[in-house]
PDB file of C-alpha atoms in Angstrom:
ATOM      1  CA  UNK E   1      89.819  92.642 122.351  1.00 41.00           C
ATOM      2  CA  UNK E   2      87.330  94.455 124.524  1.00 39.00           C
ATOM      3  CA  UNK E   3      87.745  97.241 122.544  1.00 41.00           C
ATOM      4  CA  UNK E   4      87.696  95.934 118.825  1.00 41.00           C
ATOM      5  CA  UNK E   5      84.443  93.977 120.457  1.00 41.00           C
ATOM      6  CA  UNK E   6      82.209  97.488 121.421  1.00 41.00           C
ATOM      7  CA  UNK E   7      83.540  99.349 118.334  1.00 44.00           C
ATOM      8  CA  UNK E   8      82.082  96.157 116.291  1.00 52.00           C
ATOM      9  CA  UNK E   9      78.405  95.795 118.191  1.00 54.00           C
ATOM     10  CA  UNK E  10      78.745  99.991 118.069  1.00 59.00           C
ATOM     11  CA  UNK E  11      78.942  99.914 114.366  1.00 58.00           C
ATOM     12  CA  UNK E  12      76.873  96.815 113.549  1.00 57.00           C
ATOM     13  CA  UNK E  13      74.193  98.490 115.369  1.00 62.00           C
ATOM     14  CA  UNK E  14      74.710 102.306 113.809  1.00 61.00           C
ATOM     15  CA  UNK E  15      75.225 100.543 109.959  1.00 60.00           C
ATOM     16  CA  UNK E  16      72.278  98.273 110.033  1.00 58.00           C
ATOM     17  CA  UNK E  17      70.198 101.507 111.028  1.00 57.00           C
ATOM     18  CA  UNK E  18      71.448 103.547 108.627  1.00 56.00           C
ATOM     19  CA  UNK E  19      70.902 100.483 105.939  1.00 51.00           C
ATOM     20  CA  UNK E  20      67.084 100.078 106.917  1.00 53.00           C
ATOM     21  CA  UNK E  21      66.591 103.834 106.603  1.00 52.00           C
ATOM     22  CA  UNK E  22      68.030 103.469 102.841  1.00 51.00           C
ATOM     23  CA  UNK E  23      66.742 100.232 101.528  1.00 47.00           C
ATOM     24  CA  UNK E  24      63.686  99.371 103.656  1.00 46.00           C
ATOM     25  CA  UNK E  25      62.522  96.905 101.008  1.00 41.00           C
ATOM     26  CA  UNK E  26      65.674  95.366  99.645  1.00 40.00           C
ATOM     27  CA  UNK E  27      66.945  94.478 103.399  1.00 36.00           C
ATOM     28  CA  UNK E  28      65.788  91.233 103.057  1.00 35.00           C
ATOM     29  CA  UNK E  29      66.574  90.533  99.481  1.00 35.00           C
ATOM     30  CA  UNK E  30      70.520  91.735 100.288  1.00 35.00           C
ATOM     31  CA  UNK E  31      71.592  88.697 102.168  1.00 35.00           C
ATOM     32  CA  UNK E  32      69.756  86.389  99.595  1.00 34.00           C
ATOM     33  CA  UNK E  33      72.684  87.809  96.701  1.00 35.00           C
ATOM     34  CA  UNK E  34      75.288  87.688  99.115  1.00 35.00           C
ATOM     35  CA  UNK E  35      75.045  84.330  99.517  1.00 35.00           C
ATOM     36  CA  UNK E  36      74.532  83.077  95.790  1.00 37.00           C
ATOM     37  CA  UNK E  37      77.457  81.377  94.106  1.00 37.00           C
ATOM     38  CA  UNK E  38      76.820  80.829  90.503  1.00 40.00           C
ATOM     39  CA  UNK E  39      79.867  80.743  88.619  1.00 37.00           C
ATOM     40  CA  UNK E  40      78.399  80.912  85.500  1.00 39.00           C
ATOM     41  CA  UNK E  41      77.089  84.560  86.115  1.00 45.00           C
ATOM     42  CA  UNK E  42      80.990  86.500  87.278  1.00 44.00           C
ATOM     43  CA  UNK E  43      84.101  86.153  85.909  1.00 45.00           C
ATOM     44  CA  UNK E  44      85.408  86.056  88.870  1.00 44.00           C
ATOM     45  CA  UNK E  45      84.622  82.440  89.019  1.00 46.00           C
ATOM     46  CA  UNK E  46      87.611  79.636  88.724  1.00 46.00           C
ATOM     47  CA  UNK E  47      90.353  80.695  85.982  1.00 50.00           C
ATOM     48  CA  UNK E  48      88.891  84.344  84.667  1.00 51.00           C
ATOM     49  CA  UNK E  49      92.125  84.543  82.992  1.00 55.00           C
ATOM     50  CA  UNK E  50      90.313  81.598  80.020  1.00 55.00           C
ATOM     51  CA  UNK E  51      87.027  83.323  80.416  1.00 69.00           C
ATOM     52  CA  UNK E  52      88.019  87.049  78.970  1.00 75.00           C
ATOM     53  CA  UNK E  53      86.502  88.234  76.219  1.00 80.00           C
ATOM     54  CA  UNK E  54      87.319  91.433  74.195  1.00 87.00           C
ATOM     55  CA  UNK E  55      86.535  94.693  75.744  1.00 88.00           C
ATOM     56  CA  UNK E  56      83.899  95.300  72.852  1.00 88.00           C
ATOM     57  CA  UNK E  57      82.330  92.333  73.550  1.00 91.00           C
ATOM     58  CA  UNK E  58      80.980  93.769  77.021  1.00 92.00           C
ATOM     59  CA  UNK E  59      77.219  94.981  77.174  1.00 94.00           C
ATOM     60  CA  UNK E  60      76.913  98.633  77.018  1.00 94.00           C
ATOM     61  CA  UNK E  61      74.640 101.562  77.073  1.00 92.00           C
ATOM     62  CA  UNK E  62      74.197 102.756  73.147  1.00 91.00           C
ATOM     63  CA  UNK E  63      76.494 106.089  72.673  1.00 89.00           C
ATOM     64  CA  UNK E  64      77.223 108.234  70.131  1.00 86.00           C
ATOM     65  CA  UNK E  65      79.746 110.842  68.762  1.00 85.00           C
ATOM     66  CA  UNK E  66      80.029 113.792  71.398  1.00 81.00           C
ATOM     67  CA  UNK E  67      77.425 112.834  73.479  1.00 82.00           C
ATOM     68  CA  UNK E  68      78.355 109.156  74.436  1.00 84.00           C
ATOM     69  CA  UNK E  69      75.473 107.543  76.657  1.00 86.00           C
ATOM     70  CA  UNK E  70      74.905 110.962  78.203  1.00 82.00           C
ATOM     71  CA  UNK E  71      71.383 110.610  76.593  1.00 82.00           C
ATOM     72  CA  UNK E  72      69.857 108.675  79.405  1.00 85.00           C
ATOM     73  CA  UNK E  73      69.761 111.806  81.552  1.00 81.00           C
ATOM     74  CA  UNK E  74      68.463 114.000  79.188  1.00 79.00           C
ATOM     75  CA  UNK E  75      64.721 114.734  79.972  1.00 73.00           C
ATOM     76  CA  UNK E  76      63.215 114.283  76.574  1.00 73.00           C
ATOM     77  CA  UNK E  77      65.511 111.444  75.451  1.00 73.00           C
ATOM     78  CA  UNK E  78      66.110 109.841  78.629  1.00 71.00           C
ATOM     79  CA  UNK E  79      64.871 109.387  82.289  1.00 77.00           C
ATOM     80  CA  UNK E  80      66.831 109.652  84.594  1.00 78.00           C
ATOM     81  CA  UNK E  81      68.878 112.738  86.869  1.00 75.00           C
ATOM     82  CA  UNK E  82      71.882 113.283  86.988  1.00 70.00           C
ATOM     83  CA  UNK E  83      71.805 113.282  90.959  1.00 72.00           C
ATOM     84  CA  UNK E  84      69.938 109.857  90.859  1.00 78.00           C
ATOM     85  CA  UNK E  85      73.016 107.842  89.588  1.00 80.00           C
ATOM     86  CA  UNK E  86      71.967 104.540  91.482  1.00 84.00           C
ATOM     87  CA  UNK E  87      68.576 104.064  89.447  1.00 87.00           C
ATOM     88  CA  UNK E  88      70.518 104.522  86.248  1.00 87.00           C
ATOM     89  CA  UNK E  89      72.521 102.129  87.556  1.00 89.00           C
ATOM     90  CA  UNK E  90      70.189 100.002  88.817  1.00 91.00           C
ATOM     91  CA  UNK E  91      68.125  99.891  85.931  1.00 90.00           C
ATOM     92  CA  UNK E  92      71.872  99.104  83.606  1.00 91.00           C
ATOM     93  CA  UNK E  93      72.081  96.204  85.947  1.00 93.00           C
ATOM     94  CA  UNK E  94      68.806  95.078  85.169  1.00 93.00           C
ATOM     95  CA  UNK E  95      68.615  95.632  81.272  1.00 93.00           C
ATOM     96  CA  UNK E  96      72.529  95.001  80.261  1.00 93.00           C
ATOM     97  CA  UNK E  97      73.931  92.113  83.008  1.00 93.00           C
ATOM     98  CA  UNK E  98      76.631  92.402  86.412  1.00 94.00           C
ATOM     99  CA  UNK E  99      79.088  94.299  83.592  1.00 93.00           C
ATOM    100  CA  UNK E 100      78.232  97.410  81.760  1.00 93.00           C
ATOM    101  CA  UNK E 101      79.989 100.093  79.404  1.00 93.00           C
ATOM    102  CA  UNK E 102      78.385 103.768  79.612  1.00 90.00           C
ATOM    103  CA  UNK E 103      80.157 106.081  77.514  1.00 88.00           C
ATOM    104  CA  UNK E 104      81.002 109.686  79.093  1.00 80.00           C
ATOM    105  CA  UNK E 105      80.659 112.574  76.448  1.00 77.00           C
ATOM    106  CA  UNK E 106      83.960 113.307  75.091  1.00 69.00           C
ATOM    107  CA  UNK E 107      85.837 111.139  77.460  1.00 67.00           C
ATOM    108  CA  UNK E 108      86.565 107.588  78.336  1.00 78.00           C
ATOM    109  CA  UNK E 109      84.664 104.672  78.792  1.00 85.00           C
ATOM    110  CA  UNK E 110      83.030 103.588  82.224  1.00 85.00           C
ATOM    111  CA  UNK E 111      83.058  99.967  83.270  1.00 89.00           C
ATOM    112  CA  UNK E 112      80.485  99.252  85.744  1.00 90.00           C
ATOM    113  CA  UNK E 113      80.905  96.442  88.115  1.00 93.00           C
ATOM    114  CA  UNK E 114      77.717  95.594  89.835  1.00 93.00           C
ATOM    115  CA  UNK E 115      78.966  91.951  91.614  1.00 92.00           C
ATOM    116  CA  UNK E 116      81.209  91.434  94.706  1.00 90.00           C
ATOM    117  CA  UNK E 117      82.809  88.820  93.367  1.00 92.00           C
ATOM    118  CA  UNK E 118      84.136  90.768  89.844  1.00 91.00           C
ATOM    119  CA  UNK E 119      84.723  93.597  91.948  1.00 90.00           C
ATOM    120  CA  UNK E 120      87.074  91.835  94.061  1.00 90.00           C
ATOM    121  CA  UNK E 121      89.104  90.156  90.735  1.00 87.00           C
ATOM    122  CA  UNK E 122      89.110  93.910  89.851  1.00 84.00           C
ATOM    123  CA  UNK E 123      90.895  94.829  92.968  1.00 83.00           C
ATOM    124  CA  UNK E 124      93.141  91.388  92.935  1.00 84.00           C
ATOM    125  CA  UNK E 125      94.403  91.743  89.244  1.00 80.00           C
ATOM    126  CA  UNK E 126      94.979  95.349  88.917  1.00 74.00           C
ATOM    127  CA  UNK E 127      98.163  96.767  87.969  1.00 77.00           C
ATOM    128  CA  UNK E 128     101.141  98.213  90.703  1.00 80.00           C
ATOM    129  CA  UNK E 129     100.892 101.762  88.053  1.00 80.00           C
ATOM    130  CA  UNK E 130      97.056 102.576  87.438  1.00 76.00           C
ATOM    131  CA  UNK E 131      95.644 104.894  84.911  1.00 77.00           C
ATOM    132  CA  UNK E 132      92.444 106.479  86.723  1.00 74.00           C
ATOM    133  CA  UNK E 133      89.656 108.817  85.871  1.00 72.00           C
ATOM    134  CA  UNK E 134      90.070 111.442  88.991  1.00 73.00           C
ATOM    135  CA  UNK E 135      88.169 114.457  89.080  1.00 73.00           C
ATOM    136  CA  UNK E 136      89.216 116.982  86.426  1.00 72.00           C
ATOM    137  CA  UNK E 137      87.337 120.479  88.339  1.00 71.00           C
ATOM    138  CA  UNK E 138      89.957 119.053  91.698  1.00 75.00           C
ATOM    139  CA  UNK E 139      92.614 118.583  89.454  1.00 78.00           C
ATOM    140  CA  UNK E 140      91.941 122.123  87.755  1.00 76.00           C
ATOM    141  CA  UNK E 141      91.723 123.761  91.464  1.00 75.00           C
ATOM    142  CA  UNK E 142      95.274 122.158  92.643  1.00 79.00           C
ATOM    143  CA  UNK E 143      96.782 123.077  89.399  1.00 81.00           C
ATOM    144  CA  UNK E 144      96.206 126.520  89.526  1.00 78.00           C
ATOM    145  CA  UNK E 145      97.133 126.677  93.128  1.00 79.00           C
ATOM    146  CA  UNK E 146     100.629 125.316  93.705  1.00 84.00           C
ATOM    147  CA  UNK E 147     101.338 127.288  96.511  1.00 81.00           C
ATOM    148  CA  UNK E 148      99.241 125.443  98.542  1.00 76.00           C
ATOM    149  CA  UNK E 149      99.141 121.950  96.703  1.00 78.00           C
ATOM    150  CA  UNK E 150     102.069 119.571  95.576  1.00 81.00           C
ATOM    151  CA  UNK E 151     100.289 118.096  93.220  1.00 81.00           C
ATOM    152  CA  UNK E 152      97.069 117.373  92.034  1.00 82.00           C
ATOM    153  CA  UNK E 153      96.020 114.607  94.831  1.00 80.00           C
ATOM    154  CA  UNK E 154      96.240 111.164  94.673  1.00 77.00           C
ATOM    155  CA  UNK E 155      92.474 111.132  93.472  1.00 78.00           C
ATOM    156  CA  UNK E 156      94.438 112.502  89.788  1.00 80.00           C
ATOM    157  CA  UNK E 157      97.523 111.347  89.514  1.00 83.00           C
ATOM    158  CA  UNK E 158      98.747 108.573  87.691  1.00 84.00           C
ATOM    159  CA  UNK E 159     101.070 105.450  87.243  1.00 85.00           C
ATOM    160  CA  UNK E 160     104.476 105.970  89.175  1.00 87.00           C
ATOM    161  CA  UNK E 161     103.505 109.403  90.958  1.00 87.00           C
ATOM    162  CA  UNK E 162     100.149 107.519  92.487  1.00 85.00           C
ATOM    163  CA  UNK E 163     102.666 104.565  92.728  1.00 86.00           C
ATOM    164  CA  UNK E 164     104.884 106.904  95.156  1.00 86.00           C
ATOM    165  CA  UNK E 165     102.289 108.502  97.204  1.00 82.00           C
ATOM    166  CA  UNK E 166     100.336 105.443  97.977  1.00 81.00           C
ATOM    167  CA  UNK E 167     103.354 103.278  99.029  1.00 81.00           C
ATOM    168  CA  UNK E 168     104.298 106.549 101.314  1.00 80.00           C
ATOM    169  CA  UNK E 169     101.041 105.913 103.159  1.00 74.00           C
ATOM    170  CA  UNK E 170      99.740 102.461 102.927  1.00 74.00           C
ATOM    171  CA  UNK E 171     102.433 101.102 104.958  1.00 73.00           C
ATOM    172  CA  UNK E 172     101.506 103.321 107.769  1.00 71.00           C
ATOM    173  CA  UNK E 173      97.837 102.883 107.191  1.00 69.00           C
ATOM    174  CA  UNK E 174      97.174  99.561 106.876  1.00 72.00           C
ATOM    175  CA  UNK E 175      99.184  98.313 110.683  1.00 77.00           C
ATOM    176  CA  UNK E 176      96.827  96.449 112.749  1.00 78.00           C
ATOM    177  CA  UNK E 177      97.792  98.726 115.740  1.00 80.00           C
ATOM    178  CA  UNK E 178      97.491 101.610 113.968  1.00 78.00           C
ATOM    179  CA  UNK E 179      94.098 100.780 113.154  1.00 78.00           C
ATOM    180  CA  UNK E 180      93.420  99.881 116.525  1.00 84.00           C
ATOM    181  CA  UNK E 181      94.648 102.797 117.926  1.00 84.00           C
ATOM    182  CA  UNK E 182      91.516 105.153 116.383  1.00 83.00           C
ATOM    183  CA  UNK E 183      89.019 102.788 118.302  1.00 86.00           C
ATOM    184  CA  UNK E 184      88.626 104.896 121.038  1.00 88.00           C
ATOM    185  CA  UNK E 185      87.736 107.988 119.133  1.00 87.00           C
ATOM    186  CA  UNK E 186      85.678 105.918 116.954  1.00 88.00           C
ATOM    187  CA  UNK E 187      83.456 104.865 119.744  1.00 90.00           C
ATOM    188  CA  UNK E 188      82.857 108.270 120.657  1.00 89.00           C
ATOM    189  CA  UNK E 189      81.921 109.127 117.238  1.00 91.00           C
ATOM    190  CA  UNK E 190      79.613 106.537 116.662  1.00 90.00           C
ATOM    191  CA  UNK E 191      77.724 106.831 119.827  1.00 92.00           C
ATOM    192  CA  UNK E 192      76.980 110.318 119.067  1.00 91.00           C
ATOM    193  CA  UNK E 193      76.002 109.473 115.316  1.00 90.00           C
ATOM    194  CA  UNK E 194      73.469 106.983 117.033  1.00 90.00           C
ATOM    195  CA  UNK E 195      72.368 109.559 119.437  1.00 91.00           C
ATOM    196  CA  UNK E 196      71.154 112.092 116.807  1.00 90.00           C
ATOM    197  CA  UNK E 197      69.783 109.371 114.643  1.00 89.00           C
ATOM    198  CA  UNK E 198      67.284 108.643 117.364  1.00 89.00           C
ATOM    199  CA  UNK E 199      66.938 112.614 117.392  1.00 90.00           C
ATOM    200  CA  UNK E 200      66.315 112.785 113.633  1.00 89.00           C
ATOM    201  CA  UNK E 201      63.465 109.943 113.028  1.00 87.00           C
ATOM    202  CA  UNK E 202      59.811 111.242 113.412  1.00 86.00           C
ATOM    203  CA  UNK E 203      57.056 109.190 115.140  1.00 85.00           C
ATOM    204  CA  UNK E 204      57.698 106.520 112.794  1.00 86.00           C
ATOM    205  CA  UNK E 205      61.046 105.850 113.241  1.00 84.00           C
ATOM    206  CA  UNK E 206      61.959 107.237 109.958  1.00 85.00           C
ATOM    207  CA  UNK E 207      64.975 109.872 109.362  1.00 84.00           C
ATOM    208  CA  UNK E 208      63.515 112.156 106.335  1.00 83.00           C
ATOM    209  CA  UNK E 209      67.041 112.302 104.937  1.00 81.00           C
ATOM    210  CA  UNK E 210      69.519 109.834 105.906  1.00 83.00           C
ATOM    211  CA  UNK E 211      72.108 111.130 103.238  1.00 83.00           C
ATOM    212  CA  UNK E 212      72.537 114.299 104.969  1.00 86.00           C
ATOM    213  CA  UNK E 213      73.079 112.654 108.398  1.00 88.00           C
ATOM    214  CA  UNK E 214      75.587 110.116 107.128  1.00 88.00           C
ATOM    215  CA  UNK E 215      77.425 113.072 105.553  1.00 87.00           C
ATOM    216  CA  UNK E 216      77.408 114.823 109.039  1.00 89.00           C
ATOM    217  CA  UNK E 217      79.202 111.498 110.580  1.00 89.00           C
ATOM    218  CA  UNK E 218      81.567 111.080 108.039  1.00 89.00           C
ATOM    219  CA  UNK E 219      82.862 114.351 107.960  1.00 87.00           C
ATOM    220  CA  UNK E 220      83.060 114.167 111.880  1.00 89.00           C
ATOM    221  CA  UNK E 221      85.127 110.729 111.794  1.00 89.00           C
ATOM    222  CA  UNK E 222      87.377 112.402 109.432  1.00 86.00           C
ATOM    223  CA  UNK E 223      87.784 115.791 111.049  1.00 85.00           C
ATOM    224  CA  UNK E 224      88.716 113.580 114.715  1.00 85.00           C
ATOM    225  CA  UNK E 225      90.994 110.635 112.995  1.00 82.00           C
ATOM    226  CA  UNK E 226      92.869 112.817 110.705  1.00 78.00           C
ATOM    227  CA  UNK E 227      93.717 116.094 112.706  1.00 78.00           C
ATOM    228  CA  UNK E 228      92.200 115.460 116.057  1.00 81.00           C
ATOM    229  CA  UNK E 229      89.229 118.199 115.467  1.00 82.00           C
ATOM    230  CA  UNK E 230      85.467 118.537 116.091  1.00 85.00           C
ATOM    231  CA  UNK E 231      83.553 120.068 114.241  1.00 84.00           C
ATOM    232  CA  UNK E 232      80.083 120.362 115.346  1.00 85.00           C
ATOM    233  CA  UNK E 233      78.226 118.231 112.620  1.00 86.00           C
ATOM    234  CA  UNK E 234      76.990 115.554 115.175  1.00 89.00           C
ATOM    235  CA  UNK E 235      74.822 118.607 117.341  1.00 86.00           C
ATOM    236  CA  UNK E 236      71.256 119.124 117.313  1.00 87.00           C
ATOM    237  CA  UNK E 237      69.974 121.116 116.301  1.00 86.00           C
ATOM    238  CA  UNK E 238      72.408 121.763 114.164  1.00 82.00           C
ATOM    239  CA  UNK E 239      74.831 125.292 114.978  1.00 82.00           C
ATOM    240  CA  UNK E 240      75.395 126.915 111.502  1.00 79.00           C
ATOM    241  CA  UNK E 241      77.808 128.794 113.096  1.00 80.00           C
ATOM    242  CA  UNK E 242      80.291 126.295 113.814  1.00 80.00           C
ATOM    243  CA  UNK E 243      82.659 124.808 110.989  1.00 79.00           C
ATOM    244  CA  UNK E 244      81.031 121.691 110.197  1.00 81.00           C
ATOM    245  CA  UNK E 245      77.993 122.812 108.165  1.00 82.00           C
ATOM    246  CA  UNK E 246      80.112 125.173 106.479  1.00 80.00           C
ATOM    247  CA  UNK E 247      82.281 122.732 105.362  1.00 82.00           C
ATOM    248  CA  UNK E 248      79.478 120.172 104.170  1.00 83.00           C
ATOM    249  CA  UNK E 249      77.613 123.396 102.368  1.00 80.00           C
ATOM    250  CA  UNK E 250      80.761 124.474 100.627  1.00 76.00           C
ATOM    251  CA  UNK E 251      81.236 120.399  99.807  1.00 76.00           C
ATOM    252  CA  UNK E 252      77.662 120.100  98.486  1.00 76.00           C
ATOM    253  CA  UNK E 253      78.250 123.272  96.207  1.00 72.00           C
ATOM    254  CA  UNK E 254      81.082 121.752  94.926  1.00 69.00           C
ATOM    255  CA  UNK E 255      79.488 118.084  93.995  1.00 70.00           C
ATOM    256  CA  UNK E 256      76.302 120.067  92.716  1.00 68.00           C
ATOM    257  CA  UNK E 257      78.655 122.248  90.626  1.00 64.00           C
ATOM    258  CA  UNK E 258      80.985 119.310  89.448  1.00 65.00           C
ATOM    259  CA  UNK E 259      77.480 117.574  88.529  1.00 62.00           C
ATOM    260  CA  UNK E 260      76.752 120.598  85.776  1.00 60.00           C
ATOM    261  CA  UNK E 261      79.430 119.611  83.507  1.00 55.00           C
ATOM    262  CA  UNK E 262      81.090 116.626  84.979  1.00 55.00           C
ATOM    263  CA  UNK E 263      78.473 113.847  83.337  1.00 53.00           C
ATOM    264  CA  UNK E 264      75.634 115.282  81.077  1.00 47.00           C
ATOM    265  CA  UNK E 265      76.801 117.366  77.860  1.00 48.00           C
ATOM    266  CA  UNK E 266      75.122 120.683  78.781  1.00 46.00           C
ATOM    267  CA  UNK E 267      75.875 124.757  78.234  1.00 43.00           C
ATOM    268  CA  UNK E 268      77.910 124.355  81.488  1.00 44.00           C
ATOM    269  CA  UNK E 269      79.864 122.340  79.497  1.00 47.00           C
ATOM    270  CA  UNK E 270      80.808 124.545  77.031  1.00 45.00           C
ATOM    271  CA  UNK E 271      80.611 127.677  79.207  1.00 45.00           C
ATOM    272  CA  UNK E 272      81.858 126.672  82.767  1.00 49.00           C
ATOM    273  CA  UNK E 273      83.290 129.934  83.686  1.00 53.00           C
ATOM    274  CA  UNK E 274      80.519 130.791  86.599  1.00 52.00           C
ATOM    275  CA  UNK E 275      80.594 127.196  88.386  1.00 52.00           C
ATOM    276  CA  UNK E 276      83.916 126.697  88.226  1.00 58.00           C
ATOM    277  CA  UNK E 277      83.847 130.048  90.032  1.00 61.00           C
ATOM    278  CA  UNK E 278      81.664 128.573  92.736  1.00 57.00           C
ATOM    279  CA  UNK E 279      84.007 125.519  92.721  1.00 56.00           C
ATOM    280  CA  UNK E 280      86.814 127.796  93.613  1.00 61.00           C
ATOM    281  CA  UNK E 281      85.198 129.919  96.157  1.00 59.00           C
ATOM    282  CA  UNK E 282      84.124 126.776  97.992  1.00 55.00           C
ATOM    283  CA  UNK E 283      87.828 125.553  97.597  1.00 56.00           C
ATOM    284  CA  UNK E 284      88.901 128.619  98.568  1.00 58.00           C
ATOM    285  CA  UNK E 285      86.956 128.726 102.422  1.00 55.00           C
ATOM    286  CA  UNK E 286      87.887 125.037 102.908  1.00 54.00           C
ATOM    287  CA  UNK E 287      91.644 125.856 102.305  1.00 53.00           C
ATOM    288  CA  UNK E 288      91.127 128.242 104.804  1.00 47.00           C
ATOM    289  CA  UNK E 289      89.400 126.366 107.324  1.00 43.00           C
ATOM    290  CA  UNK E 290      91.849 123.641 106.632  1.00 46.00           C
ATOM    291  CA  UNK E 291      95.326 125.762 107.093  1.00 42.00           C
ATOM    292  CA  UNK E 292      93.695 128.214 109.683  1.00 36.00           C
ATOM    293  CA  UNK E 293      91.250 127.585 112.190  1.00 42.00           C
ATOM    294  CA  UNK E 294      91.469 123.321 112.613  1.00 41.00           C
ATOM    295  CA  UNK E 295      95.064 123.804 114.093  1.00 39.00           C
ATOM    296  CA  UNK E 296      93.447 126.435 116.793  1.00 35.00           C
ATOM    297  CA  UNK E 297      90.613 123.671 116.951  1.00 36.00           C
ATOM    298  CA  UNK E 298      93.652 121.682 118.090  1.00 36.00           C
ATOM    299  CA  UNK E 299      95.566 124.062 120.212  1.00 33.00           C
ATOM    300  CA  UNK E 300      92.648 124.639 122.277  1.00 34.00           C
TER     301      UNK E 300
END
């Protein structure tokens, strides 16, 4: 107990930081919707199954042919970046209700779920066999490298194949003592992510960009938990020599190329050739670092 105790203070203290560097202003506010319990407003509410309505009676962004909703980041037509997802979302929230439809260009439609309490009849009712969205530049990469990959990863595949990884894994995963058993290292990670956020802030206790640190400790928890490695990402100033920034620059290349042609109808679109390149180069030197030099991380 001692130990699930200190991991829990360890992370209350390092996620409430993080939260007041990211929402200042709506700290206050959060707890407020937490605690509301209007039926009338979720679905969620006392028997859903009487409440459904047709999936075209569900608010929505307006779409149309080819483009879908991808209008509202278009500069002339819309206002809103790509990169700035959570004030388009935000401001769906605000003008369409807790449920929205945004039509992707050429693709499916996107359900956004913006309560807790839908979200978790989401999670309760879903099927054993999902059909998902994934990440079609990933699934591209694995595809065209099958001597390295199985498959296309569990973030793409579908129905019984995602059935028969996940129940491969979950049982494993989800043991109370197997949880418990990454405390330790978990300890060790967060005190170091709270040491250099009291490195980062200035004189006002302010970190000028929180994103990048949080990406720094997540990709350190990983690296430890899942093949006993460090990586460097937690050091300041930060080594650019050691793994872990290259593996977060070759990961933000990737999201920044994925965002060209992944939302937004666009010439990337059309003509992806030279950031699909990038993806693959990127791919390419985390494969590497991956297969090569995390099992001499280990070794030594």
């Amino acid at each position: 107990m001692e130990g699930r105790h200190a991991f829990g203070l360890r992370g209350l203290r390092l996620a409430s930081k993080i939260h007041w560097q990211l929402f200042p202003v709506a700290a206050a506010v959060l707890s407020v919707r937490r605690t509301s319990t209007n039926v009338g407003d979720s679905v969620s509410a006392g028997k859903h199954e009487l409440q459904a309505k047709p999936f075209e009676a569900i608010p929505r962004v307006p779409s149309f042919p080819v483009i879908g909703s991808s209008w509202i980041y278009w500069r002339l037509l819309g206002k809103h970046h790509p990169d700035q997802r959570h004030k388009a979302s935000m401001e769906m929230y605000k003008k369409y209700g807790p449920i929205v439809v945004e039509r992707l260009p050429g693709r499916y439609s996107l359900v956004h779920l913006f309560k807790g309490t839908d979200i978790r009849t989401l999670y309760h009712e879903e099927g054993k066999e999902p059909f998902r969205m994934g990440a079609t530049t990933f699934k591209d990469y694995r595809a065209s490298r099958p001597e390295y990959y199985a498959d296309v990863g569990i973030l793409n595949l579908q129905r019984k194949a995602w059935l028969k990884v996940r129940m491969s894994t979950q049982q494993h995963t989800l043991r109370v003592r197997t949880t418990m058993s990454y405390l330790p290292i978990m300890n060790k990670i967060v005190e170091e992510a709270l040491d250099l956020l009291e490195q980062l802030m200035d004189e006002n206790g302010k970190v000028e960009n929180c994103f990048t640190f949080m990406q720094r400790w997540a990709l350190e928890s990983v690296a430890l938990t899942s093949v006993d490695a460090r990586l460097g990402s937690l050091t300041h100033p930060l080594d650019l020599n050691l793994e872990g920034p290259a593996i977060l620059e070759d990961m933000k290349m990737i999201v920044a190329c994925m965002q060209k042609f992944g939302i937004p109808v666009s010439i990337f679109s059309i003509y992806p050739h030279a950031h699909l390149a990038a993806i693959r180069k990127s791919h390419g030197r985390l494969h590497c670092v991956r297969s090569i030099q995390l099992p001499y991380f280990i070794l030594h």
